[in-house]
Coordinates of C-alpha atoms in Angstrom, one line a residue:
M26 CA 122.3 59.1 51.2
K27 CA 120.2 62.1 53.0
N28 CA 121.7 60.8 56.0
L29 CA 125.4 61.2 55.5
I30 CA 124.9 64.3 53.6
I31 CA 123.1 65.6 56.8
L32 CA 125.9 63.8 59.1
F33 CA 128.7 65.0 57.4
F34 CA 127.2 69.0 58.0
I35 CA 126.4 68.3 61.5
I36 CA 130.2 67.2 61.8
S37 CA 132.2 69.5 59.2
T38 CA 130.2 71.8 61.6
N39 CA 131.9 71.6 64.8
F40 CA 135.3 70.6 63.0
A41 CA 134.7 74.4 61.8
L42 CA 133.8 75.4 65.6
D43 CA 136.3 74.0 67.0
D44 CA 138.6 75.5 64.1
F45 CA 137.1 79.0 64.6
D46 CA 138.0 79.2 68.1
R47 CA 141.2 77.4 68.6
Q48 CA 144.0 79.7 69.8
I49 CA 146.9 80.4 71.3
I50 CA 146.7 83.8 73.5
E51 CA 149.7 86.2 75.1
T52 CA 149.1 87.6 78.1
E53 CA 150.7 89.9 80.1
H54 CA 151.8 87.0 82.5
V55 CA 150.3 83.6 81.4
K56 CA 150.2 82.2 77.8
L57 CA 146.7 80.5 77.2
N58 CA 144.5 78.0 75.0
V59 CA 141.5 78.8 73.6
E60 CA 139.3 75.7 72.6
T61 CA 135.3 75.3 72.0
F62 CA 133.7 73.3 75.2
A63 CA 130.3 73.1 73.8
S64 CA 128.3 74.8 71.4
G65 CA 124.6 74.5 69.5
F66 CA 123.1 77.1 71.7
D67 CA 120.5 80.3 70.6
I68 CA 122.3 82.7 73.0
P69 CA 124.1 81.4 75.6
W70 CA 123.0 83.5 79.0
G71 CA 124.4 82.1 82.7
M72 CA 126.5 79.7 83.1
A73 CA 126.7 78.2 86.8
F74 CA 129.6 74.6 87.8
L75 CA 127.3 71.8 89.7
P76 CA 129.4 70.1 92.2
D77 CA 130.2 66.7 89.9
S78 CA 131.8 69.5 87.7
T79 CA 129.4 69.4 85.1
M80 CA 127.9 72.8 83.9
L81 CA 124.0 74.2 83.8
V82 CA 123.5 76.6 81.2
T83 CA 120.6 79.1 80.2
D84 CA 119.5 79.6 76.5
L85 CA 117.8 83.1 76.4
S86 CA 115.1 81.8 74.7
G87 CA 114.3 79.6 77.1
Y88 CA 116.2 76.3 77.5
L89 CA 118.4 74.9 80.4
Y90 CA 120.5 72.8 79.3
H91 CA 123.6 70.5 81.4
I92 CA 126.7 69.7 79.7
L93 CA 127.6 66.5 81.0
S94 CA 131.1 66.4 79.3
K95 CA 132.7 68.5 76.6
D96 CA 129.8 69.2 73.9
T97 CA 127.5 66.2 75.6
L98 CA 124.0 68.6 76.3
R99 CA 121.1 67.7 77.5
N100 CA 118.3 70.1 77.2
I101 CA 116.2 69.8 81.3
D102 CA 112.2 69.8 81.1
G103 CA 110.2 71.9 83.3
A104 CA 112.2 75.1 82.6
P105 CA 109.9 78.2 83.0
D106 CA 107.8 80.0 80.3
V107 CA 109.3 82.8 79.1
F108 CA 109.1 86.2 77.3
F109 CA 112.0 85.7 75.0
K110 CA 111.9 89.4 73.3
G111 CA 114.4 91.7 73.1
Q112 CA 116.4 90.9 76.4
G113 CA 113.6 89.1 77.8
G114 CA 114.2 85.4 77.9
L115 CA 115.6 82.9 80.1
M116 CA 118.5 84.3 81.8
D117 CA 120.7 83.5 84.8
V118 CA 121.0 80.2 87.1
E119 CA 122.8 79.5 90.4
I120 CA 123.0 76.3 92.6
D121 CA 121.8 76.0 96.1
P122 CA 124.9 76.5 98.8
N123 CA 123.4 73.2 100.1
Y124 CA 123.1 71.7 96.6
K125 CA 124.5 68.2 97.2
E126 CA 121.7 67.7 99.4
N127 CA 118.4 70.1 98.4
K128 CA 119.5 69.7 94.1
I129 CA 117.7 73.2 94.5
I130 CA 119.2 75.2 92.4
Y131 CA 117.8 79.1 91.1
L132 CA 116.8 81.2 87.6
S133 CA 116.0 84.5 86.8
Y134 CA 113.7 85.2 83.3
S135 CA 111.3 87.4 82.2
H136 CA 108.0 86.3 83.3
Q137 CA 105.5 87.3 81.4
I138 CA 101.5 87.9 81.9
G139 CA 99.5 89.0 78.9
R140 CA 101.7 90.3 77.0
K141 CA 103.3 92.0 79.3
S142 CA 106.3 90.7 81.5
F143 CA 108.4 91.4 83.8
T144 CA 112.1 89.8 85.7
A145 CA 111.2 87.2 88.1
L146 CA 113.0 84.9 90.1
A147 CA 112.7 81.2 91.1
K148 CA 114.0 77.9 92.8
A149 CA 113.3 73.6 91.6
K150 CA 114.9 71.0 92.0
L151 CA 117.3 69.3 89.3
D152 CA 116.0 65.7 89.5
H153 CA 118.7 64.3 86.1
S154 CA 116.8 66.0 83.1
K155 CA 114.2 67.7 84.6
L156 CA 113.3 69.9 87.3
T157 CA 110.6 69.7 89.9
G158 CA 109.3 71.8 92.6
F159 CA 109.1 74.8 90.3
K160 CA 108.7 78.0 92.4
I161 CA 109.0 81.2 92.3
I162 CA 110.1 83.0 94.6
Y163 CA 110.4 86.7 93.4
S164 CA 107.8 88.7 91.7
A165 CA 106.3 92.1 90.6
E166 CA 103.3 93.4 91.4
K167 CA 101.4 93.3 88.2
E168 CA 100.6 97.0 87.7
F169 CA 104.6 97.1 87.2
Y170 CA 105.0 94.2 84.3
T171 CA 105.4 96.5 80.7
R172 CA 105.1 95.4 77.4
K173 CA 108.6 97.1 77.1
S174 CA 111.5 94.8 76.4
V175 CA 114.7 96.1 77.6
H176 CA 116.9 96.2 80.7
F177 CA 115.8 93.1 82.6
G178 CA 118.9 92.5 84.5
S179 CA 118.9 90.1 85.4
R180 CA 122.1 88.2 87.2
I181 CA 122.2 86.2 90.8
A182 CA 124.5 86.0 93.3
I183 CA 124.4 83.7 96.3
N184 CA 126.1 84.7 100.0
G185 CA 125.5 82.3 102.4
K186 CA 121.6 82.1 102.8
Y187 CA 120.9 85.0 100.9
I188 CA 120.2 85.6 97.1
F189 CA 121.0 88.7 95.5
F190 CA 119.5 89.9 92.1
S191 CA 119.6 92.4 89.9
I192 CA 116.1 94.1 88.0
G193 CA 117.1 96.8 85.2
D194 CA 115.5 100.2 84.7
R195 CA 112.8 98.4 82.2
G196 CA 113.2 101.4 80.0
E197 CA 111.3 103.3 83.0
R198 CA 114.3 105.1 84.2
D199 CA 112.7 107.3 87.0
D200 CA 111.9 104.4 88.9
A201 CA 115.4 103.7 89.5
Q202 CA 115.4 106.5 91.7
N203 CA 111.8 105.7 93.3
L204 CA 112.2 103.3 96.6
N205 CA 108.2 102.3 95.4
T206 CA 108.8 100.8 92.3
P207 CA 111.1 97.3 92.3
N208 CA 112.7 98.9 88.7
G209 CA 116.2 99.7 88.6
K210 CA 117.9 98.2 91.9
I211 CA 119.4 95.0 93.2
H212 CA 117.0 92.8 95.3
R213 CA 117.8 90.8 98.6
V214 CA 115.7 87.7 99.7
M215 CA 116.7 84.5 101.7
L216 CA 117.0 81.3 99.7
D217 CA 113.2 80.7 100.2
G218 CA 112.2 84.5 99.1
R219 CA 112.0 85.8 102.4
I220 CA 112.5 89.0 103.2
P221 CA 115.5 89.7 105.3
D222 CA 114.3 91.6 108.4
D223 CA 117.7 93.6 108.3
N224 CA 117.0 95.1 104.3
P225 CA 117.4 98.9 104.6
F226 CA 114.2 100.1 103.1
T227 CA 110.4 99.5 103.5
S228 CA 107.4 99.9 100.8
S229 CA 105.0 102.8 101.2
D230 CA 102.6 101.3 102.8
G231 CA 105.5 100.0 106.1
V232 CA 106.2 96.3 104.5
K233 CA 110.0 95.6 104.5
S234 CA 111.2 95.9 100.9
T235 CA 113.0 93.5 98.8
I236 CA 115.4 96.3 97.4
W237 CA 119.2 96.5 98.8
S238 CA 120.5 98.7 96.6
Y239 CA 119.0 101.4 93.4
G240 CA 119.8 103.7 91.2
N241 CA 121.2 100.8 88.8
R242 CA 120.2 101.0 85.2
N243 CA 120.9 97.8 84.1
P244 CA 122.8 95.2 85.7
Q245 CA 123.9 92.1 84.1
G246 CA 126.8 91.4 85.7
L247 CA 126.7 90.4 89.9
T248 CA 129.9 88.0 91.6
F249 CA 130.7 88.1 95.2
S250 CA 134.2 88.1 96.1
K251 CA 135.6 85.9 98.7
S252 CA 136.1 88.2 101.1
G253 CA 132.5 89.1 100.9
F254 CA 132.4 92.2 98.6
L255 CA 129.5 92.2 96.2
W256 CA 130.8 93.6 92.7
E257 CA 128.8 94.7 90.1
L258 CA 128.5 95.4 86.2
E259 CA 125.9 97.8 85.0
H260 CA 125.0 98.7 80.6
G261 CA 125.4 102.7 80.9
P262 CA 123.5 104.7 77.6
R263 CA 125.9 106.1 75.1
G264 CA 129.0 105.7 77.3
G265 CA 129.4 105.3 81.1
D266 CA 129.1 101.6 81.7
E267 CA 130.1 101.0 85.3
L268 CA 131.9 98.9 87.4
N269 CA 130.7 99.2 91.5
I270 CA 130.9 97.9 94.5
I271 CA 126.6 97.1 96.1
K272 CA 126.7 98.5 99.5
K273 CA 123.8 97.9 101.2
G274 CA 121.3 101.1 101.2
L275 CA 123.2 103.0 98.8
N276 CA 122.4 105.2 95.8
Y277 CA 124.2 104.6 92.5
G278 CA 122.8 107.6 90.8
W279 CA 120.8 106.3 87.9
P280 CA 119.4 108.9 85.8
V281 CA 120.7 111.9 88.4
I282 CA 124.0 111.3 87.7
T283 CA 125.8 109.1 84.8
Y284 CA 128.5 109.8 82.7
G285 CA 126.7 108.8 79.6
R286 CA 124.4 110.3 77.3
N287 CA 120.9 109.2 75.6
Y288 CA 121.9 107.2 72.3
T289 CA 120.7 110.1 70.0
G290 CA 123.8 112.2 71.9
T291 CA 121.9 114.2 73.6
K292 CA 122.3 115.3 77.3
I293 CA 121.2 113.0 80.1
T294 CA 122.0 115.2 83.1
D295 CA 124.3 117.7 83.9
Y296 CA 125.6 115.5 86.3
T297 CA 128.3 113.3 87.0
H298 CA 129.1 113.3 90.7
M299 CA 126.6 114.6 93.2
D300 CA 126.4 113.9 97.5
G301 CA 124.5 111.0 99.1
M302 CA 125.3 109.4 95.3
E303 CA 127.9 106.0 95.3
Q304 CA 130.9 107.0 92.2
P305 CA 131.2 104.0 90.7
I306 CA 135.0 101.9 90.8
W307 CA 135.8 102.7 87.3
H308 CA 133.1 103.7 83.9
W309 CA 134.0 102.3 80.5
T310 CA 132.7 105.7 78.0
P311 CA 133.1 105.1 75.4
S312 CA 130.5 102.1 76.8
I313 CA 131.7 98.4 76.0
A314 CA 128.3 96.7 76.8
V315 CA 129.3 95.2 79.9
C316 CA 127.2 92.0 80.9
G317 CA 128.5 88.8 83.0
M318 CA 132.0 88.8 84.9
K319 CA 133.3 86.7 87.6
I320 CA 136.3 87.4 90.1
Y321 CA 139.7 84.9 89.8
E322 CA 140.0 83.4 92.1
K323 CA 142.2 80.0 91.7
D324 CA 145.6 79.0 92.2
L325 CA 145.3 78.3 88.7
I326 CA 146.6 81.5 87.2
P327 CA 148.1 82.9 90.3
E328 CA 148.9 86.3 88.6
W329 CA 145.8 87.3 88.4
N330 CA 144.2 86.5 91.6
G331 CA 141.6 88.7 92.6
N332 CA 141.3 90.5 89.5
I333 CA 138.2 90.9 87.9
L334 CA 137.1 89.2 84.2
V335 CA 135.2 91.6 82.2
T336 CA 132.9 91.0 79.2
S337 CA 131.9 92.7 76.1
L338 CA 129.0 92.9 74.0
K339 CA 130.0 95.4 71.5
Y340 CA 133.4 94.9 71.1
E341 CA 133.3 91.1 71.8
Y342 CA 136.3 90.8 74.2
L343 CA 137.0 89.6 77.9
E344 CA 139.1 92.0 79.7
R345 CA 141.0 92.4 83.0
V346 CA 140.4 94.6 85.4
I347 CA 142.9 95.1 88.5
V348 CA 141.4 96.7 91.1
K349 CA 143.4 97.8 94.6
N350 CA 141.5 99.0 97.5
G351 CA 139.3 100.4 96.0
K352 CA 140.7 101.5 92.7
R353 CA 141.1 100.6 89.4
I354 CA 144.8 100.0 88.7
G355 CA 145.5 98.9 85.4
S356 CA 143.8 95.9 82.6
E357 CA 144.0 94.3 80.1
K358 CA 142.2 92.4 77.2
V359 CA 142.7 88.7 76.9
F360 CA 140.7 87.7 74.9
D361 CA 139.4 88.6 71.7
A362 CA 136.2 86.8 70.8
G363 CA 135.2 87.6 67.2
S364 CA 131.6 87.3 68.8
R365 CA 129.3 88.9 71.4
V366 CA 130.8 88.1 75.0
R367 CA 127.7 87.3 77.6
D368 CA 128.9 85.7 80.2
V369 CA 132.0 84.6 82.1
E370 CA 132.3 81.3 84.4
I371 CA 135.0 80.0 86.7
G372 CA 136.4 76.2 86.8
P373 CA 136.4 74.4 89.6
L374 CA 140.2 73.5 88.8
G375 CA 140.5 77.5 87.4
N376 CA 139.8 76.9 83.6
I377 CA 137.9 80.0 82.1
Y378 CA 134.5 79.5 80.4
V379 CA 132.6 82.2 78.0
A380 CA 129.5 82.5 76.5
L381 CA 129.4 84.1 72.8
E382 CA 127.1 84.6 70.5
N383 CA 126.9 84.2 67.2
P384 CA 127.2 81.0 66.9
G385 CA 125.7 80.7 70.5
R386 CA 128.8 78.4 72.2
I387 CA 131.2 78.1 74.7
V388 CA 134.8 78.4 74.8
K389 CA 137.4 76.9 77.4
I390 CA 140.2 79.3 78.6
S391 CA 143.2 77.3 79.7
P392 CA 146.6 78.6 80.6
I393 CA 149.7 76.7 78.9
K394 CA 152.3 75.1 81.4
Y395 CA 155.9 73.9 80.6

């Protein structure tokens, strides 16, 4: 009898999640269907599709899942131990450009040494239900590890033989302007972790640096467009969430310039502009608490081609941002989730997948065709 009660509870819970998410959305150009795709997560953080159209999902708590079909999850053994506290944990996942041949995936996570931690980047081979050959290809010097549990970043974006990844300022805001610290930067390495010769900076000892851009507060959105632009979303403090195009060697200003204020309401700086520092394509003030992002470049919803899908943790929605000639010309809230929206991914056929919190789940958004 007890087993029957438990089974009924599980089934009822799944039905409740389906009922909670299922809805029809009317947007400016298209009508959308929303349904639960997978549930049972704590905090789903990153998503990546494999060539067979199945999906990998990282959970901030340290688990890596493989979604084989709707609501069919498999736990992948061999994920790294993580510092799961505050904003730390297992963060992003991406697959190698040659995944069909090598089965390599990349993970970013909060790597722990004693009671301190820092963002790290690793690669491993996905061998059915486990990771093998796990190798850290980027980690900071131990002196930069801290007990703080904020501003790890961290997203991954791959372009050809290069992997770009973000690291937040780790609560040490002035480090974002220091080219001898890894905090508050976008980094670039080769797929095996080697530092490219054409990276823009060297460290104080003359060694080539992994830093690609700097002055980035806490970037939790990073993606390439088909045209080759590297787009980034970063959290401001109280105001000043930013949408940027990241370019080689540029300074994005934090904390010297910002549209935000301290959480107490006091000033961080008197400046929003300064020579030699980049302006964002757009800033959200007040903050919406941006996180994951993707450029929509599929034929399934042609009206959205080239638009940027932006997630909001604070206001719990998915926003479509329209940019033309480097300027934001409009936006639309396309999905009020009623839960913190952590990430967005575009499926192989052009459907949209959104990672939500409390309860942890992924919903699928599809256009309704007539």
